[in-house]
PDB file of C-alpha atoms in Angstrom:
ATOM      1  CA  UNK A  30     150.335 248.684 185.461  1.00 51.00           C
ATOM      2  CA  UNK A  31     149.036 245.464 183.911  1.00 70.00           C
ATOM      3  CA  UNK A  32     146.199 243.635 185.556  1.00 88.00           C
ATOM      4  CA  UNK A  33     147.349 240.134 186.500  1.00 87.00           C
ATOM      5  CA  UNK A  34     144.530 238.235 184.726  1.00 91.00           C
ATOM      6  CA  UNK A  35     145.130 240.097 181.464  1.00 93.00           C
ATOM      7  CA  UNK A  36     148.859 239.445 181.724  1.00 91.00           C
ATOM      8  CA  UNK A  37     148.220 235.746 182.370  1.00 94.00           C
ATOM      9  CA  UNK A  38     145.835 235.475 179.424  1.00 95.00           C
ATOM     10  CA  UNK A  39     148.251 237.241 177.069  1.00 95.00           C
ATOM     11  CA  UNK A  40     151.193 235.164 178.284  1.00 96.00           C
ATOM     12  CA  UNK A  41     149.344 231.881 177.775  1.00 97.00           C
ATOM     13  CA  UNK A  42     148.126 232.967 174.328  1.00 97.00           C
ATOM     14  CA  UNK A  43     151.667 233.834 173.222  1.00 97.00           C
ATOM     15  CA  UNK A  44     153.011 230.507 174.456  1.00 97.00           C
ATOM     16  CA  UNK A  45     150.085 228.609 172.877  1.00 97.00           C
ATOM     17  CA  UNK A  46     150.848 230.308 169.562  1.00 97.00           C
ATOM     18  CA  UNK A  47     154.545 229.412 169.880  1.00 97.00           C
ATOM     19  CA  UNK A  48     153.667 225.813 170.708  1.00 96.00           C
ATOM     20  CA  UNK A  49     151.354 225.467 167.697  1.00 95.00           C
ATOM     21  CA  UNK A  50     153.834 227.135 165.326  1.00 95.00           C
ATOM     22  CA  UNK A  51     156.625 224.905 166.615  1.00 94.00           C
ATOM     23  CA  UNK A  52     154.599 221.769 165.916  1.00 90.00           C
ATOM     24  CA  UNK A  53     153.612 223.038 162.476  1.00 90.00           C
ATOM     25  CA  UNK A  54     157.215 223.818 161.541  1.00 90.00           C
ATOM     26  CA  UNK A  55     158.381 220.487 162.931  1.00 87.00           C
ATOM     27  CA  UNK A  56     155.760 218.613 160.938  1.00 83.00           C
ATOM     28  CA  UNK A  57     156.288 220.504 157.703  1.00 85.00           C
ATOM     29  CA  UNK A  58     160.088 220.313 157.858  1.00 85.00           C
ATOM     30  CA  UNK A  59     160.590 216.900 159.458  1.00 78.00           C
ATOM     31  CA  UNK A  60     157.308 215.197 158.492  1.00 70.00           C
ATOM     32  CA  UNK A  61     158.909 213.166 155.686  1.00 71.00           C
ATOM     33  CA  UNK A  62     161.454 211.770 158.168  1.00 71.00           C
ATOM     34  CA  UNK A  63     158.938 210.986 160.920  1.00 65.00           C
ATOM     35  CA  UNK A  64     158.291 207.389 159.838  1.00 64.00           C
ATOM     36  CA  UNK A  65     162.067 206.871 159.788  1.00 61.00           C
ATOM     37  CA  UNK A  66     162.097 207.863 163.452  1.00 64.00           C
ATOM     38  CA  UNK A  67     163.403 211.416 163.243  1.00 69.00           C
ATOM     39  CA  UNK A  68     161.425 214.451 164.301  1.00 75.00           C
ATOM     40  CA  UNK A  69     162.287 217.776 165.929  1.00 84.00           C
ATOM     41  CA  UNK A  70     159.976 220.287 167.562  1.00 89.00           C
ATOM     42  CA  UNK A  71     160.303 222.860 170.314  1.00 94.00           C
ATOM     43  CA  UNK A  72     156.730 222.406 171.534  1.00 95.00           C
ATOM     44  CA  UNK A  73     157.828 220.300 174.530  1.00 95.00           C
ATOM     45  CA  UNK A  74     160.122 223.177 175.501  1.00 97.00           C
ATOM     46  CA  UNK A  75     157.278 225.669 175.223  1.00 97.00           C
ATOM     47  CA  UNK A  76     154.840 223.583 177.264  1.00 97.00           C
ATOM     48  CA  UNK A  77     157.523 222.935 179.901  1.00 97.00           C
ATOM     49  CA  UNK A  78     157.950 226.691 180.322  1.00 97.00           C
ATOM     50  CA  UNK A  79     154.202 227.321 180.486  1.00 97.00           C
ATOM     51  CA  UNK A  80     153.600 224.685 183.136  1.00 97.00           C
ATOM     52  CA  UNK A  81     156.357 226.127 185.321  1.00 96.00           C
ATOM     53  CA  UNK A  82     154.890 229.607 184.875  1.00 95.00           C
ATOM     54  CA  UNK A  83     151.186 228.819 185.338  1.00 96.00           C
ATOM     55  CA  UNK A  84     150.770 225.225 186.511  1.00 95.00           C
ATOM     56  CA  UNK A  85     149.990 221.802 185.072  1.00 96.00           C
ATOM     57  CA  UNK A  86     146.508 222.780 183.895  1.00 95.00           C
ATOM     58  CA  UNK A  87     148.023 224.989 181.204  1.00 96.00           C
ATOM     59  CA  UNK A  88     149.666 221.968 179.624  1.00 95.00           C
ATOM     60  CA  UNK A  89     146.470 221.921 177.541  1.00 96.00           C
ATOM     61  CA  UNK A  90     148.294 224.138 175.027  1.00 96.00           C
ATOM     62  CA  UNK A  91     150.313 221.069 174.068  1.00 95.00           C
ATOM     63  CA  UNK A  92     147.051 219.418 173.102  1.00 95.00           C
ATOM     64  CA  UNK A  93     146.101 222.447 171.008  1.00 95.00           C
ATOM     65  CA  UNK A  94     149.438 222.169 169.210  1.00 93.00           C
ATOM     66  CA  UNK A  95     148.549 218.597 168.292  1.00 92.00           C
ATOM     67  CA  UNK A  96     145.320 219.482 166.496  1.00 92.00           C
ATOM     68  CA  UNK A  97     146.937 220.598 163.197  1.00 89.00           C
ATOM     69  CA  UNK A  98     149.008 217.410 163.211  1.00 86.00           C
ATOM     70  CA  UNK A  99     145.846 215.348 162.910  1.00 89.00           C
ATOM     71  CA  UNK A 100     145.578 216.739 159.377  1.00 87.00           C
ATOM     72  CA  UNK A 101     149.255 217.158 158.472  1.00 83.00           C
ATOM     73  CA  UNK A 102     151.145 214.259 160.036  1.00 75.00           C
ATOM     74  CA  UNK A 103     152.114 211.195 158.034  1.00 68.00           C
ATOM     75  CA  UNK A 104     151.923 209.059 161.218  1.00 65.00           C
ATOM     76  CA  UNK A 105     148.932 206.978 160.167  1.00 67.00           C
ATOM     77  CA  UNK A 106     146.053 206.938 157.736  1.00 74.00           C
ATOM     78  CA  UNK A 107     143.669 206.387 160.646  1.00 79.00           C
ATOM     79  CA  UNK A 108     142.374 209.750 161.906  1.00 85.00           C
ATOM     80  CA  UNK A 109     141.352 208.233 165.258  1.00 86.00           C
ATOM     81  CA  UNK A 110     144.957 207.123 165.886  1.00 83.00           C
ATOM     82  CA  UNK A 111     146.179 210.620 165.003  1.00 86.00           C
ATOM     83  CA  UNK A 112     143.668 212.252 167.365  1.00 90.00           C
ATOM     84  CA  UNK A 113     144.710 209.893 170.142  1.00 89.00           C
ATOM     85  CA  UNK A 114     148.433 210.307 169.390  1.00 86.00           C
ATOM     86  CA  UNK A 115     148.561 214.097 169.218  1.00 88.00           C
ATOM     87  CA  UNK A 116     145.857 216.104 171.011  1.00 93.00           C
ATOM     88  CA  UNK A 117     144.767 213.402 173.477  1.00 93.00           C
ATOM     89  CA  UNK A 118     148.175 211.896 174.328  1.00 93.00           C
ATOM     90  CA  UNK A 119     149.649 215.382 174.704  1.00 94.00           C
ATOM     91  CA  UNK A 120     147.263 215.928 177.618  1.00 95.00           C
ATOM     92  CA  UNK A 121     149.249 213.346 179.591  1.00 96.00           C
ATOM     93  CA  UNK A 122     151.850 216.066 180.343  1.00 96.00           C
ATOM     94  CA  UNK A 123     149.275 217.618 182.660  1.00 96.00           C
ATOM     95  CA  UNK A 124     149.840 214.709 185.048  1.00 96.00           C
ATOM     96  CA  UNK A 125     152.910 216.703 186.118  1.00 95.00           C
ATOM     97  CA  UNK A 126     150.568 218.196 188.718  1.00 95.00           C
ATOM     98  CA  UNK A 127     151.431 215.136 190.833  1.00 95.00           C
ATOM     99  CA  UNK A 128     155.091 216.188 190.759  1.00 95.00           C
ATOM    100  CA  UNK A 129     154.116 219.770 191.609  1.00 95.00           C
ATOM    101  CA  UNK A 130     152.569 218.485 194.846  1.00 94.00           C
ATOM    102  CA  UNK A 131     156.097 217.653 196.015  1.00 94.00           C
ATOM    103  CA  UNK A 132     158.215 220.223 194.183  1.00 94.00           C
ATOM    104  CA  UNK A 133     157.615 223.973 194.145  1.00 92.00           C
ATOM    105  CA  UNK A 134     157.286 225.159 190.529  1.00 92.00           C
ATOM    106  CA  UNK A 135     159.033 228.369 191.472  1.00 87.00           C
ATOM    107  CA  UNK A 136     162.210 226.450 192.355  1.00 90.00           C
ATOM    108  CA  UNK A 137     162.428 224.105 189.338  1.00 93.00           C
ATOM    109  CA  UNK A 138     164.191 226.623 187.103  1.00 90.00           C
ATOM    110  CA  UNK A 139     166.775 227.436 189.758  1.00 90.00           C
ATOM    111  CA  UNK A 140     168.617 224.111 189.560  1.00 93.00           C
ATOM    112  CA  UNK A 141     170.099 222.143 186.661  1.00 95.00           C
ATOM    113  CA  UNK A 142     169.031 218.883 188.278  1.00 96.00           C
ATOM    114  CA  UNK A 143     165.532 220.273 188.914  1.00 95.00           C
ATOM    115  CA  UNK A 144     165.159 221.260 185.262  1.00 96.00           C
ATOM    116  CA  UNK A 145     166.479 217.930 184.010  1.00 97.00           C
ATOM    117  CA  UNK A 146     164.199 215.849 186.255  1.00 97.00           C
ATOM    118  CA  UNK A 147     161.193 218.034 185.391  1.00 97.00           C
ATOM    119  CA  UNK A 148     161.692 217.709 181.622  1.00 97.00           C
ATOM    120  CA  UNK A 149     162.377 213.994 181.919  1.00 97.00           C
ATOM    121  CA  UNK A 150     159.078 213.488 183.763  1.00 97.00           C
ATOM    122  CA  UNK A 151     157.133 215.495 181.170  1.00 97.00           C
ATOM    123  CA  UNK A 152     158.809 213.534 178.387  1.00 95.00           C
ATOM    124  CA  UNK A 153     157.950 210.200 180.011  1.00 94.00           C
ATOM    125  CA  UNK A 154     154.339 211.260 180.658  1.00 96.00           C
ATOM    126  CA  UNK A 155     153.935 212.297 177.025  1.00 93.00           C
ATOM    127  CA  UNK A 156     155.556 209.073 175.824  1.00 92.00           C
ATOM    128  CA  UNK A 157     153.201 206.985 177.970  1.00 92.00           C
ATOM    129  CA  UNK A 158     150.228 208.798 176.427  1.00 92.00           C
ATOM    130  CA  UNK A 159     151.522 208.319 172.901  1.00 88.00           C
ATOM    131  CA  UNK A 160     152.250 204.643 173.512  1.00 88.00           C
ATOM    132  CA  UNK A 161     148.623 204.168 174.602  1.00 87.00           C
ATOM    133  CA  UNK A 162     147.533 205.834 171.359  1.00 86.00           C
ATOM    134  CA  UNK A 163     149.740 203.543 169.273  1.00 83.00           C
ATOM    135  CA  UNK A 164     148.021 200.535 170.822  1.00 83.00           C
ATOM    136  CA  UNK A 165     145.042 201.554 168.678  1.00 79.00           C
ATOM    137  CA  UNK A 166     147.328 201.205 165.662  1.00 77.00           C
ATOM    138  CA  UNK A 167     147.775 197.532 166.583  1.00 78.00           C
ATOM    139  CA  UNK A 168     151.080 197.943 168.420  1.00 78.00           C
ATOM    140  CA  UNK A 169     151.798 196.231 171.714  1.00 84.00           C
ATOM    141  CA  UNK A 170     152.128 198.812 174.508  1.00 80.00           C
ATOM    142  CA  UNK A 171     155.761 198.299 175.468  1.00 83.00           C
ATOM    143  CA  UNK A 172     156.863 198.090 171.840  1.00 84.00           C
ATOM    144  CA  UNK A 173     155.030 201.369 171.225  1.00 82.00           C
ATOM    145  CA  UNK A 174     156.514 202.967 174.349  1.00 85.00           C
ATOM    146  CA  UNK A 175     160.039 201.985 173.295  1.00 86.00           C
ATOM    147  CA  UNK A 176     159.427 203.373 169.808  1.00 82.00           C
ATOM    148  CA  UNK A 177     158.134 206.703 171.135  1.00 84.00           C
ATOM    149  CA  UNK A 178     160.925 207.055 173.709  1.00 86.00           C
ATOM    150  CA  UNK A 179     163.597 206.433 171.071  1.00 85.00           C
ATOM    151  CA  UNK A 180     161.978 208.556 168.352  1.00 82.00           C
ATOM    152  CA  UNK A 181     161.534 211.580 170.610  1.00 85.00           C
ATOM    153  CA  UNK A 182     164.849 211.279 172.498  1.00 89.00           C
ATOM    154  CA  UNK A 183     166.413 214.121 170.507  1.00 90.00           C
ATOM    155  CA  UNK A 184     163.491 216.379 171.468  1.00 91.00           C
ATOM    156  CA  UNK A 185     164.163 215.527 175.117  1.00 94.00           C
ATOM    157  CA  UNK A 186     167.835 216.488 174.804  1.00 95.00           C
ATOM    158  CA  UNK A 187     167.053 219.740 172.974  1.00 95.00           C
ATOM    159  CA  UNK A 188     164.432 220.684 175.554  1.00 96.00           C
ATOM    160  CA  UNK A 189     166.776 220.087 178.481  1.00 97.00           C
ATOM    161  CA  UNK A 190     169.644 221.995 176.854  1.00 97.00           C
ATOM    162  CA  UNK A 191     167.455 224.972 175.935  1.00 96.00           C
ATOM    163  CA  UNK A 192     165.874 225.133 179.405  1.00 96.00           C
ATOM    164  CA  UNK A 193     169.313 225.000 181.035  1.00 96.00           C
ATOM    165  CA  UNK A 194     170.474 227.874 178.814  1.00 96.00           C
ATOM    166  CA  UNK A 195     167.278 229.844 179.445  1.00 95.00           C
ATOM    167  CA  UNK A 196     167.673 229.357 183.193  1.00 94.00           C
ATOM    168  CA  UNK A 197     171.116 230.973 183.064  1.00 94.00           C
ATOM    169  CA  UNK A 198     170.162 233.992 180.968  1.00 92.00           C
ATOM    170  CA  UNK A 199     166.537 234.750 181.806  1.00 88.00           C
ATOM    171  CA  UNK A 200     165.603 235.722 185.325  1.00 83.00           C
ATOM    172  CA  UNK A 201     161.808 235.711 185.064  1.00 85.00           C
ATOM    173  CA  UNK A 202     160.956 233.057 182.479  1.00 92.00           C
ATOM    174  CA  UNK A 203     161.247 229.772 184.408  1.00 93.00           C
ATOM    175  CA  UNK A 204     159.307 230.835 187.474  1.00 92.00           C
ATOM    176  CA  UNK A 205     155.863 230.528 188.969  1.00 91.00           C
ATOM    177  CA  UNK A 206     154.752 233.953 187.729  1.00 92.00           C
ATOM    178  CA  UNK A 207     152.435 234.718 190.631  1.00 89.00           C
ATOM    179  CA  UNK A 208     155.171 233.963 193.204  1.00 87.00           C
ATOM    180  CA  UNK A 209     157.703 235.882 191.133  1.00 88.00           C
ATOM    181  CA  UNK A 210     155.524 238.995 190.938  1.00 84.00           C
ATOM    182  CA  UNK A 211     154.909 238.852 194.679  1.00 83.00           C
ATOM    183  CA  UNK A 212     158.669 238.651 195.246  1.00 83.00           C
ATOM    184  CA  UNK A 213     159.230 241.658 193.007  1.00 83.00           C
ATOM    185  CA  UNK A 214     156.450 243.574 194.714  1.00 81.00           C
ATOM    186  CA  UNK A 215     157.944 242.855 198.128  1.00 84.00           C
ATOM    187  CA  UNK A 216     161.490 243.796 197.130  1.00 81.00           C
ATOM    188  CA  UNK A 217     160.776 246.763 194.884  1.00 72.00           C
ATOM    189  CA  UNK A 218     157.471 247.959 196.273  1.00 58.00           C
ATOM    190  CA  UNK A 219     155.768 247.821 192.865  1.00 48.00           C
ATOM    191  CA  UNK A 220     152.002 247.423 192.879  1.00 51.00           C
ATOM    192  CA  UNK A 221     150.583 244.541 190.835  1.00 48.00           C
ATOM    193  CA  UNK A 222     146.879 243.941 190.674  1.00 51.00           C
ATOM    194  CA  UNK A 223     145.384 240.523 190.700  1.00 49.00           C
TER     195      UNK A 223
END
């Protein structure tokens, strides 16, 4: 029997590690192509899963994943712009809590439309944050927003496709974990501690 808080901590640590590694691999492999507008990472996928599982607050792992990029990314010579673009702008995904006020996290992974809308909102929130950061690199906001939306469009598509596949083959990954464990406890009679 695993105590709930320990399980939650371990789960978040594993996903944080995956998010950071994904950003590092994306930067090291696709970094040279980033200024040309091409970049791939699975970190948006990882943070989307975490926020379904534990809530919007745990979107902070996306910010953690951005910290190494401050030192590795060829985005800009200006460190302030890099800090704003990666760790700070990545925090904008946490604004998904507004969506969670209207949509039950536990139900998002049960519908293709729910998954698609959810990822699209996260993507837009992150793009808005990054566009604000690019304003500090002397770009006009809407020009920056268009650039970010276009540059990261492939990441959006990959994230949606992977989440749709995961939703079909993994019963307990795209769920509000607390609600899911309560459901299991009620149906199977297992005892989970909180």
